[in-house]
C-alpha positions as semicolon CSV with decimal commas, in nm:
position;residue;x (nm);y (nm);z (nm)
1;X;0,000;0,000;0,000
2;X;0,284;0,206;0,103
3;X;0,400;0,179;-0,278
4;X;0,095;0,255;-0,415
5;X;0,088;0,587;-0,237
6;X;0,398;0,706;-0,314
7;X;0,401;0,599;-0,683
8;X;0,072;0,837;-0,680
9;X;0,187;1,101;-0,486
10;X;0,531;1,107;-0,794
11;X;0,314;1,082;-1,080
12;X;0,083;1,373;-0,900
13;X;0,387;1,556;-0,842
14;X;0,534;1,517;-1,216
15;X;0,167;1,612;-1,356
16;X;0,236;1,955;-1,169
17;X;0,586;1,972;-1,305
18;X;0,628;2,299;-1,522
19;X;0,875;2,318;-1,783
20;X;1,103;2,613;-1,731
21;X;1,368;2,800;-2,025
22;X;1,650;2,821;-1,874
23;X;1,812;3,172;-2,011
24;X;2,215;3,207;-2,064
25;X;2,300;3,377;-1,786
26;X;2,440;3,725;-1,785
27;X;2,781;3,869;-1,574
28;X;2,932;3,523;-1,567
29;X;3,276;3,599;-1,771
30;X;3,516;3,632;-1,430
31;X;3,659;3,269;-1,582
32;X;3,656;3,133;-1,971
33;X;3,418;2,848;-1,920
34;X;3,196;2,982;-1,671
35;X;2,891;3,060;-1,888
36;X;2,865;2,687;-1,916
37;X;2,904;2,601;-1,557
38;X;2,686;2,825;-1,407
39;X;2,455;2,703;-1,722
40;X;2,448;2,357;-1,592
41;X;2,457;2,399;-1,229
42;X;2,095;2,613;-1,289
43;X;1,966;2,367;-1,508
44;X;1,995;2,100;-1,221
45;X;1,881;2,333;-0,974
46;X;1,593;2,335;-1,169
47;X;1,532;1,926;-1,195
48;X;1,613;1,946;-0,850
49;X;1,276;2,131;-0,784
50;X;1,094;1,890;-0,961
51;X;1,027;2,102;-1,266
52;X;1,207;2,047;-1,641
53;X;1,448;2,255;-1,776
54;X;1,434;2,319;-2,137
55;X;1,615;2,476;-2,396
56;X;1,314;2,556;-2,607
57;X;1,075;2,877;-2,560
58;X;0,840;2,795;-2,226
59;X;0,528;2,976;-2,049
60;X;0,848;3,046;-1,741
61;X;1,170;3,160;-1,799
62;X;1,445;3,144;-1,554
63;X;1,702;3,431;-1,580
64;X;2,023;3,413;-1,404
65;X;2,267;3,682;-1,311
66;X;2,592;3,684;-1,166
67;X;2,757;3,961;-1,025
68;X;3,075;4,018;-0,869
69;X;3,139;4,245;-0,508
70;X;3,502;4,265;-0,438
71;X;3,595;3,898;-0,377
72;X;3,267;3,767;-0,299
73;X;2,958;3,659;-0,585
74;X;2,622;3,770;-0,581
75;X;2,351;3,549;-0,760
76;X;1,988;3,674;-0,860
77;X;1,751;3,461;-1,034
78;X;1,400;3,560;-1,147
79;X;1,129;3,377;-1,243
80;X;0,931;3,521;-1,590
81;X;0,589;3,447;-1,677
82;X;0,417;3,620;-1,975
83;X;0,724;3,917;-1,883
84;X;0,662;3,964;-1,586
85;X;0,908;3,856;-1,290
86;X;0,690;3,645;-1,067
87;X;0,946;3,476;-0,822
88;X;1,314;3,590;-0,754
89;X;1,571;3,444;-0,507
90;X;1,900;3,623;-0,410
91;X;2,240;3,438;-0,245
92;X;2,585;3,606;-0,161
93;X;2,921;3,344;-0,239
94;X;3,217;3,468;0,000
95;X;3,418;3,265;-0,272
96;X;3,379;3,116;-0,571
97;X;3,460;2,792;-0,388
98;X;3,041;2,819;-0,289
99;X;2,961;2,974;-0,596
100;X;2,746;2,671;-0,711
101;X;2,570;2,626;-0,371
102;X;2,462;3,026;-0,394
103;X;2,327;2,952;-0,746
104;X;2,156;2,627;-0,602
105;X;1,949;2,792;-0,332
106;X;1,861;3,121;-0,582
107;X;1,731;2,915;-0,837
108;X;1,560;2,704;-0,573
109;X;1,395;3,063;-0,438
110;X;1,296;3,181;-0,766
111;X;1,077;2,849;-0,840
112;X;0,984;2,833;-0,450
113;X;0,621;2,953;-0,566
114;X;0,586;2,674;-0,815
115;X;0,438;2,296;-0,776
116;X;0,688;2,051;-0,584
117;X;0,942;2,353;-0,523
118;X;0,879;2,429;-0,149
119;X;0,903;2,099;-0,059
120;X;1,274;2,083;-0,240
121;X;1,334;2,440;-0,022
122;X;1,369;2,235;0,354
123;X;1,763;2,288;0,454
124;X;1,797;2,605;0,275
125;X;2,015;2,895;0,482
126;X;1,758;3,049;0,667
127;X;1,814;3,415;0,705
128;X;1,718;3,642;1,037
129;X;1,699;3,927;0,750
130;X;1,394;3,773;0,619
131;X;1,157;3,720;0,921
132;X;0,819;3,906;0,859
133;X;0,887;3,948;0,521
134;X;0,638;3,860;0,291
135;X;0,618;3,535;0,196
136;X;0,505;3,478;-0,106
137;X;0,762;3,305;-0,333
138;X;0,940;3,665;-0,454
139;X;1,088;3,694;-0,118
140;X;1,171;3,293;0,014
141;X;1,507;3,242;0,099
142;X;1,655;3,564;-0,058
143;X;1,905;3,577;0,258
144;X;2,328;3,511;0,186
145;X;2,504;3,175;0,186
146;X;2,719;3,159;0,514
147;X;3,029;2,978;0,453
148;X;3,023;2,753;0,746
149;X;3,336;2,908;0,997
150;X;3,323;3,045;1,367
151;X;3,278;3,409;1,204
152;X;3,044;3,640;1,425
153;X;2,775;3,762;1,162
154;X;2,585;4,104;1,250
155;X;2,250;4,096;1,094
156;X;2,018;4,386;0,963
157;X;1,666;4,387;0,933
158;X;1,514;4,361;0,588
159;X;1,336;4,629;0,674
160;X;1,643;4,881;0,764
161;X;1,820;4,727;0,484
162;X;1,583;4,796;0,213
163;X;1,401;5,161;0,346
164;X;1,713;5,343;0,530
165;X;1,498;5,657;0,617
166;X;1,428;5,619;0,974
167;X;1,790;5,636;1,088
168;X;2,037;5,876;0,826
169;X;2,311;5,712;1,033
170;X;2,167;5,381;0,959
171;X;2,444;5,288;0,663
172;X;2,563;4,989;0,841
173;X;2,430;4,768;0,552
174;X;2,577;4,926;0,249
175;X;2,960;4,945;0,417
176;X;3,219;4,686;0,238
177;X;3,521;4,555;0,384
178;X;3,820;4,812;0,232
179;X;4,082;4,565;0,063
180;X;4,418;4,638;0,071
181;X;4,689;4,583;-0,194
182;X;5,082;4,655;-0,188
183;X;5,192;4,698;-0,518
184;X;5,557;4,602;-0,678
185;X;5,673;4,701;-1,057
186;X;5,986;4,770;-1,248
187;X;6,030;4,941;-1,563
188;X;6,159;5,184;-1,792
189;X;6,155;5,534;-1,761
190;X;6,238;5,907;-1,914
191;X;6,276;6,184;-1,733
192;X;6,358;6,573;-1,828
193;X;6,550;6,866;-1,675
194;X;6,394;7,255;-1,714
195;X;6,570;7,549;-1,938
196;X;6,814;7,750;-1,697
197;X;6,853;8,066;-1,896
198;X;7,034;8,424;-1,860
199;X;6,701;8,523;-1,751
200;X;6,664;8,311;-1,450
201;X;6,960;8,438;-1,353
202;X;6,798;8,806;-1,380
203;X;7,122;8,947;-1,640
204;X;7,384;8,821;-1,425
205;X;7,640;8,726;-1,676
206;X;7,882;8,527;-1,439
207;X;7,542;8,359;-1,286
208;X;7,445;8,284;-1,703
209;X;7,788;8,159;-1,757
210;X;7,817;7,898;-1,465
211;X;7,436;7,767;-1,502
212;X;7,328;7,802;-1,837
213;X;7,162;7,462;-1,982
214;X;6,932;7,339;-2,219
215;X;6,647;7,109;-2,143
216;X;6,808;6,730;-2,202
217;X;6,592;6,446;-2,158
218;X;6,723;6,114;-1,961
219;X;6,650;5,721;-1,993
220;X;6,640;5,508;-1,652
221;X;6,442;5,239;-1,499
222;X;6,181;5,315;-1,292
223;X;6,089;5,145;-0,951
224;X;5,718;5,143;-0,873
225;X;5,582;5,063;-0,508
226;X;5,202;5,143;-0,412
227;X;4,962;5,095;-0,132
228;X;4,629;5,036;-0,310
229;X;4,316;5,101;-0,093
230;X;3,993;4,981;-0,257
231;X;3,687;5,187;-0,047
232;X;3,433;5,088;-0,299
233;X;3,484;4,840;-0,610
234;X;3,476;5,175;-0,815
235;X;3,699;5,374;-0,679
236;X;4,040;5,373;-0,460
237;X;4,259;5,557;-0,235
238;X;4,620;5,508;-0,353
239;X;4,990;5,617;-0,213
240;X;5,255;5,567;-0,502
241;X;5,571;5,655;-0,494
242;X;5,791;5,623;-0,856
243;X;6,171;5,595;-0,833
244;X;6,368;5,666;-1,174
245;X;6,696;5,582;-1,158
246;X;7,010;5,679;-1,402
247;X;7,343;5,449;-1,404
248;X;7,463;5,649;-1,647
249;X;7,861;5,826;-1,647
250;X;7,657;6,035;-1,375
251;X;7,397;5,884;-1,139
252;X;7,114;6,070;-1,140
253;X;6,781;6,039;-0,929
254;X;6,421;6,163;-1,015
255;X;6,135;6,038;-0,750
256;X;5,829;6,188;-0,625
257;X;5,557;6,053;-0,310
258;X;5,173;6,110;-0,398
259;X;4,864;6,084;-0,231
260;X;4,592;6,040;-0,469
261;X;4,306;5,793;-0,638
262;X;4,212;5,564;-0,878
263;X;3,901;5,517;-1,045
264;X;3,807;5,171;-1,200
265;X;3,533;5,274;-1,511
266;X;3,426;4,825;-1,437
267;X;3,451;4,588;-1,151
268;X;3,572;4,292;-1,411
269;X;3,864;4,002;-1,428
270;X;4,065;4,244;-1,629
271;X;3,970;4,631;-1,538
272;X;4,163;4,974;-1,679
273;X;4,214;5,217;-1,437
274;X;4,279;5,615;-1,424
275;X;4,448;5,763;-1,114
276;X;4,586;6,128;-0,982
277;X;4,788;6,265;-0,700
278;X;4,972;6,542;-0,524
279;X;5,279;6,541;-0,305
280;X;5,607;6,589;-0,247
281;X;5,919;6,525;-0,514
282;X;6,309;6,522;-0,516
283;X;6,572;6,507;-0,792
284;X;6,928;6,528;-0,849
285;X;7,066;6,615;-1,212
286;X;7,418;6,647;-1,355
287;X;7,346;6,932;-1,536
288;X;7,378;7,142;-1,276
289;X;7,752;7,222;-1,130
290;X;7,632;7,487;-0,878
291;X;7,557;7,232;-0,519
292;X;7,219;7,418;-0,472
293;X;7,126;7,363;-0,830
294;X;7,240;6,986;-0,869
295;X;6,958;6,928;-0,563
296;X;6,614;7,012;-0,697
297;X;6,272;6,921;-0,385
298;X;5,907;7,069;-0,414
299;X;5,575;7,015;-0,463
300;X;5,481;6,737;-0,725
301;X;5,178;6,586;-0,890
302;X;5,118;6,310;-1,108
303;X;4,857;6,080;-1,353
304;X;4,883;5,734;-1,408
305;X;4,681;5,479;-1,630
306;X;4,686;5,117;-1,690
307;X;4,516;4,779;-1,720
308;X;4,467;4,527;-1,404
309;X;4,441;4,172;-1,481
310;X;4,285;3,895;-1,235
311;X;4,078;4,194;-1,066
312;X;3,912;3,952;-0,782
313;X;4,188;3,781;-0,691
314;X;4,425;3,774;-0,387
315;X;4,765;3,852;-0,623
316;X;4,678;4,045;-0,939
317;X;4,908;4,141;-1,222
318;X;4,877;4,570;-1,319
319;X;5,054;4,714;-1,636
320;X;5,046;5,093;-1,577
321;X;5,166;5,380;-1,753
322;X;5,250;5,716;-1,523
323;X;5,366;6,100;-1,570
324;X;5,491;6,258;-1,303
325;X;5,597;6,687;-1,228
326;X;5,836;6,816;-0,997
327;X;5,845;7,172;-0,938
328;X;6,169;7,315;-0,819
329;X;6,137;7,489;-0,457
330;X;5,825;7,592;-0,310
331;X;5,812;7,956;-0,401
332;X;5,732;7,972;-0,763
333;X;5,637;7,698;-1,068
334;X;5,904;7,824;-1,345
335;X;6,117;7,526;-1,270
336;X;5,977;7,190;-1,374
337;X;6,094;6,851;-1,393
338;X;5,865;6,589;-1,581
339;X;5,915;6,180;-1,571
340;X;5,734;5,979;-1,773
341;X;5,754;5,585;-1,702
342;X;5,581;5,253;-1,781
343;X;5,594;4,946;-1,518
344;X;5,461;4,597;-1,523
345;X;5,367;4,555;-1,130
346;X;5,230;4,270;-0,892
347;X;4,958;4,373;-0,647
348;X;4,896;4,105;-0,361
């Protein structure tokens, strides 16, 4: 009897069964083949529910986006019917080591309102977030997937989380972890010297005679070292400080200190990057005989651009490109040096 009832209770299960199109997902390029993983790992989500994944065109669509929040994942799935979302679930990956159990329980949340699909939802992360939240399928299980470690874990209301206008102080919620980076690079660089004319000497011949140069323009190498602080995934607080070096018949020395940012225009594997700063530079150059001329220190500024590849990852590789100006003394900004250099850096 026992058999009977539970072949019945299958085939009443399977007659509920909806087929569901499972879309290509969208945001899933961090690796080459991970369209097609995330692909398959929905599609047996889906099964998984009791419900058939198809390839075809279906009454519900399943669409699948992954998106990427410093080192951690975030996945959203949504259920369509007729074009209209009618079921969405929402996980959080600290790693893409639980990347595929995130995408599990999402997919599992979008489909929770359909036939079969609650009953598939027992041992899902429960989240305190959620409790008194509606449930009605476009809100079940939309908490984060806890990696399981002794880590304390503050939570937030859904509530606070979602309508932050009770409290303006209340940004607890939207703060990230800042990560830090220490960057290393060596490269080439070219640096210039400024025109020291009869008129910076104000028509003192003798002054004209011992001083007078033209502007040259100097190869060296160029050591790069950076403290990279990432406050948001657009944008960063940066201290860089470029060392050109001459081993020349005379050693010469060109390096400058600045405080500054970067701005990153995408949060992908491989991201460009634009950055600025102001601080403090010093330079010594053969081309002056005089001691207080052959000593050049004052303010400085710089730019920098460049590429960044393997973005979320603990050690990334940066190929950057920089300019920097040093202005002789602190007084006036008639005397400039200029550097430009390009570096191939590690960031870890």
């Amino acid at each position: 009897m026992k058999k009977i009832l539970a072949a019945f209770f299958s085939l009443a299960a399977l007659s509920f069964a909806a087929n569901v199109q499972v879309l290509a997902p969208s945001g899933a390029e961090f690796a080459p083949d991970a369209p097609n993983m995330v692909q398959s790992i929905v599609r047996a989500s889906v099964s998984e529910t009791g419900n058939t994944p198809v390839e075809g065109s279906a009454e519900i669509q399943l669409r699948t986006s992954v998106m990427t929040m410093g080192s951690s994942f975030v996945v959203v799935c949504e259920q369509i019917n007729n074009g209209m979302i009618v079921g969405s679930g929402r996980q959080k990956a600290n790693s893409i080591d639980n990347l595929d159990y995130a995408i599990d329980w999402a997919v599992k949340g979008a489909l929770a309102n359909l036939a079969g699909a609650n009953a598939n939802m027992q041992g899902a992360p429960q989240n305190a977030n959620m409790q008194g939240a509606p449930q009605n399928g476009n809100y079940a299980n939309n908490g984060y997937y806890q990696e399981p470690q002794p880590n304390v874990v503050v939570v937030v209301p859904a509530e606070r989380y979602e309508q932050r206008n009770g409290d303006p102080n209340d940004n607890f919620a939207h703060k990230r972890p800042t990560r830090n980076y220490v960057s290393y690079g060596l490269g080439a660089a070219l640096w210039h010297n400024y025109d020291f004319t009869e008129k910076d000497c104000k028509g003192d011949v003798a002054c004209h005679e011992k001083y007078d140069t033209d502007r040259t323009w100097e190869q060296a190498f160029v050591f790069h070292y950076a403290r990279i602080f990432e406050v948001i995934p657009q944008a960063a607080v940066t201290i860089v400080n470029n060392m050109n070096i001459s081993f020349g018949d005379e050693w010469e020395w060109h390096e400058t200190f600045l405080l500054g940012g970067r701005f990153f225009p995408s949060t992908g594997v491989v991201t460009p990057f634009l950055g600025a700063g102001i601080g403090l530079g010093i330079q010594t150059d053969s081309h002056y005989y005089d001691g207080d001329e052959a000593f050049a220190i004052g303010l400085a500024g710089g730019a920098e651009l460049g590429i960044i590849f393997f973005r979320n990852s603990a050690t990334q590789l940066e190929i950057g490109f920089a300019w920097d100006a040093l202005w002789d003394g602190f007084e006036s900004f008639d005397r400039r040096f200029g550097a430009g250099s390009a570096y191939i850096a590690i960031n870890y």
